[in-house]
Structures are given as structure tokens and as C-alpha cells.
């Protein structure tokens, strides 16, 4: 809730501190490649399209509809847009990526589409974690079903233990804090947030130092960088 835990627990006393930008400059953390895409325009495009639809017939409305049609052809190519973007920036056949989703419904939709998104990069292994996740695996086998916590832990362990090929972990909130995941090559932001803390918690999943020389990637597909000035002030530093 954006509380200052230093103040609450240690009465504001800080033995040592270093900013995120300084940690990167000193090589303690990797400098990520930050990727924004035309995909991020879809929400705004749909909002404007709904407004134009409600306008009374006129020459101006006709011109707007023509412009929107051209824009729609560029940004509404479904999985193809994701395919092109991911294959352009992910050049290695091995890697781990976390996809942050807004809702469980959005997560399930992304889970179904992920194979198509990564299709040009090869077969992927998929995992998902979220509150109250049912044990579909044991249900299909007719075995005793595990509770949600055990299902999520099994998926996290499976994702952590992957060493070959491409693996993706889809989540809703549960990885914002309190859970450490090693060796992340990038995050894909599908969840819009106005909170700088949540924002940096999400991108921070890919910034832990592991001694690797890979280029860490942050795919911001919901324009989170424009929702607050956190990334602007960071870039200036």
C-alpha cells in the first residue's frame, strides 16, 4: 500500500542505501532493454472507436472512421503482432519470461495464446500461478486434488527448474512481492498499473543480478511507462 517500511520498522534509520540507477551504473544490476509496442495502442484505439461510433452521421465522422480503419489494420493483427515483436527481440532459444496479467480471465486467455505468440521461437513450456488455482492436472487423472497453494508452488518449482528451451510463467499479483524467481530473462507487462511500487516490483523480477551477460528485456504492452513519471525520472538519472 505504498507504506514506508523503513519509517515504520526502523524509525527512519537507514544504514546504507543505493538507488536503482546507481546500482546499474556500478554494474550491480543489469541495464534492461525497454520495449514499447504498437500493441499498447489497442486500448486507446478501442476507446476512441466507441466514441466515434456514437457520433451522428457527418463528413467528419466518415473521415474519422477511415482513419481509424487504417490504424486498426496496423495495430489489430492479433497474435501476429506479438509474434513479430517477440521474434524480433528474443534472439535466443533458451530463456525464462514472466507475463504479468490483470485478471485471471486475462491470464487464461494469454495462456491459450502464448504458444502462438512464441511460435517462431519454438515450443515453449508454460506455467501459471494465481490465487485459488484449481488442480486441473490431478482432476484429469482422477487423483486427489491439491490445494491452490500446492498447485502454485509446484508450478513455481517447475518454472525455476527449467534449464533448457523457452519457459513462460503467467501470473496475477502473486509475484509482485515475497516470491523470488531466479534467472529471469525478461518480463511482459500486460497489467496496467498507476502504482510506481507495483510497476518496479514487476520489472524488478528481471533485474536481479545473476552474473549472466544476457540483455534483460522489459516488454511494456500497456504503456505503464506513461502512467506515472517513475521511468522518466529513472531515465534522467
PDB file of N, CA, C and O in Angstrom, residues 2 8 12 28 61 74 77 129 136-137 148-149 162 187 206 211 218:
ATOM      1  N   UNK A   2       2.058   1.165  -0.562  1.00  0.00           N
ATOM      2  CA  UNK A   2       2.973   2.305  -0.665  1.00  0.00           C
ATOM      3  C   UNK A   2       3.350   2.875   0.698  1.00  0.00           C
ATOM      4  O   UNK A   2       3.546   4.066   0.871  1.00  0.00           O
ATOM      5  N   UNK A   8       8.425   2.757   9.359  1.00  0.00           N
ATOM      6  CA  UNK A   8       7.577   2.012  10.293  1.00  0.00           C
ATOM      7  C   UNK A   8       8.362   1.044  11.167  1.00  0.00           C
ATOM      8  O   UNK A   8       8.063   0.867  12.343  1.00  0.00           O
ATOM      9  N   UNK A  12      12.988   5.268  10.520  1.00  0.00           N
ATOM     10  CA  UNK A  12      13.628   6.103   9.507  1.00  0.00           C
ATOM     11  C   UNK A  12      15.134   5.969   9.436  1.00  0.00           C
ATOM     12  O   UNK A  12      15.791   6.656   8.644  1.00  0.00           O
ATOM     13  N   UNK A  28      26.024  -3.396 -10.590  1.00  0.00           N
ATOM     14  CA  UNK A  28      25.441  -4.323  -9.613  1.00  0.00           C
ATOM     15  C   UNK A  28      24.156  -4.942 -10.149  1.00  0.00           C
ATOM     16  O   UNK A  28      23.784  -6.046  -9.768  1.00  0.00           O
ATOM     17  N   UNK A  61     -17.327  12.447 -39.328  1.00  0.00           N
ATOM     18  CA  UNK A  61     -17.374  11.088 -38.789  1.00  0.00           C
ATOM     19  C   UNK A  61     -16.850  10.095 -39.821  1.00  0.00           C
ATOM     20  O   UNK A  61     -16.081   9.172 -39.480  1.00  0.00           O
ATOM     21  N   UNK A  74      -3.102  -1.671 -38.709  1.00  0.00           N
ATOM     22  CA  UNK A  74      -1.705  -1.706 -38.273  1.00  0.00           C
ATOM     23  C   UNK A  74      -1.533  -2.315 -36.878  1.00  0.00           C
ATOM     24  O   UNK A  74      -0.522  -2.948 -36.599  1.00  0.00           O
ATOM     25  N   UNK A  77      -3.632  -6.894 -35.370  1.00  0.00           N
ATOM     26  CA  UNK A  77      -3.341  -8.139 -36.087  1.00  0.00           C
ATOM     27  C   UNK A  77      -3.198  -9.330 -35.149  1.00  0.00           C
ATOM     28  O   UNK A  77      -2.516 -10.307 -35.461  1.00  0.00           O
ATOM     29  N   UNK A 129       0.469 -19.130 -12.134  1.00  0.00           N
ATOM     30  CA  UNK A 129       0.203 -19.048 -10.697  1.00  0.00           C
ATOM     31  C   UNK A 129      -0.797 -17.932 -10.436  1.00  0.00           C
ATOM     32  O   UNK A 129      -0.671 -16.839 -10.968  1.00  0.00           O
ATOM     33  N   UNK A 136      -6.122 -28.787 -12.045  1.00  0.00           N
ATOM     34  CA  UNK A 136      -6.641 -29.416 -13.258  1.00  0.00           C
ATOM     35  C   UNK A 136      -5.878 -30.679 -13.624  1.00  0.00           C
ATOM     36  O   UNK A 136      -6.453 -31.641 -14.146  1.00  0.00           O
ATOM     37  N   UNK A 137      -4.594 -30.700 -13.342  1.00  0.00           N
ATOM     38  CA  UNK A 137      -3.763 -31.851 -13.710  1.00  0.00           C
ATOM     39  C   UNK A 137      -4.232 -33.117 -13.004  1.00  0.00           C
ATOM     40  O   UNK A 137      -4.454 -34.158 -13.637  1.00  0.00           O
ATOM     41  N   UNK A 148      -4.738 -24.912  -3.710  1.00  0.00           N
ATOM     42  CA  UNK A 148      -4.195 -23.903  -4.614  1.00  0.00           C
ATOM     43  C   UNK A 148      -2.739 -23.569  -4.302  1.00  0.00           C
ATOM     44  O   UNK A 148      -1.918 -23.393  -5.209  1.00  0.00           O
ATOM     45  N   UNK A 149      -2.407 -23.484  -3.011  1.00  0.00           N
ATOM     46  CA  UNK A 149      -1.030 -23.160  -2.632  1.00  0.00           C
ATOM     47  C   UNK A 149      -0.048 -24.196  -3.170  1.00  0.00           C
ATOM     48  O   UNK A 149       1.017 -23.859  -3.701  1.00  0.00           O
ATOM     49  N   UNK A 162      13.512 -25.219 -14.831  1.00  0.00           N
ATOM     50  CA  UNK A 162      13.729 -25.310 -16.279  1.00  0.00           C
ATOM     51  C   UNK A 162      15.103 -24.748 -16.644  1.00  0.00           C
ATOM     52  O   UNK A 162      15.463 -23.638 -16.245  1.00  0.00           O
ATOM     53  N   UNK A 187      10.433  -9.645 -18.674  1.00  0.00           N
ATOM     54  CA  UNK A 187       9.040  -9.632 -18.226  1.00  0.00           C
ATOM     55  C   UNK A 187       8.182  -9.020 -19.326  1.00  0.00           C
ATOM     56  O   UNK A 187       8.636  -8.147 -20.080  1.00  0.00           O
ATOM     57  N   UNK A 206      13.093  -9.121 -13.270  1.00  0.00           N
ATOM     58  CA  UNK A 206      14.109  -9.462 -14.274  1.00  0.00           C
ATOM     59  C   UNK A 206      15.450  -8.793 -13.989  1.00  0.00           C
ATOM     60  O   UNK A 206      16.406  -8.998 -14.730  1.00  0.00           O
ATOM     61  N   UNK A 211      24.986 -12.769 -12.767  1.00  0.00           N
ATOM     62  CA  UNK A 211      26.266 -12.982 -13.429  1.00  0.00           C
ATOM     63  C   UNK A 211      26.158 -13.284 -14.906  1.00  0.00           C
ATOM     64  O   UNK A 211      27.148 -13.547 -15.576  1.00  0.00           O
ATOM     65  N   UNK A 218      12.344  -5.845 -21.095  1.00  0.00           N
ATOM     66  CA  UNK A 218      11.062  -5.487 -20.483  1.00  0.00           C
ATOM     67  C   UNK A 218      10.115  -5.087 -21.610  1.00  0.00           C
ATOM     68  O   UNK A 218      10.331  -4.083 -22.294  1.00  0.00           O
TER      69      UNK A 218
END
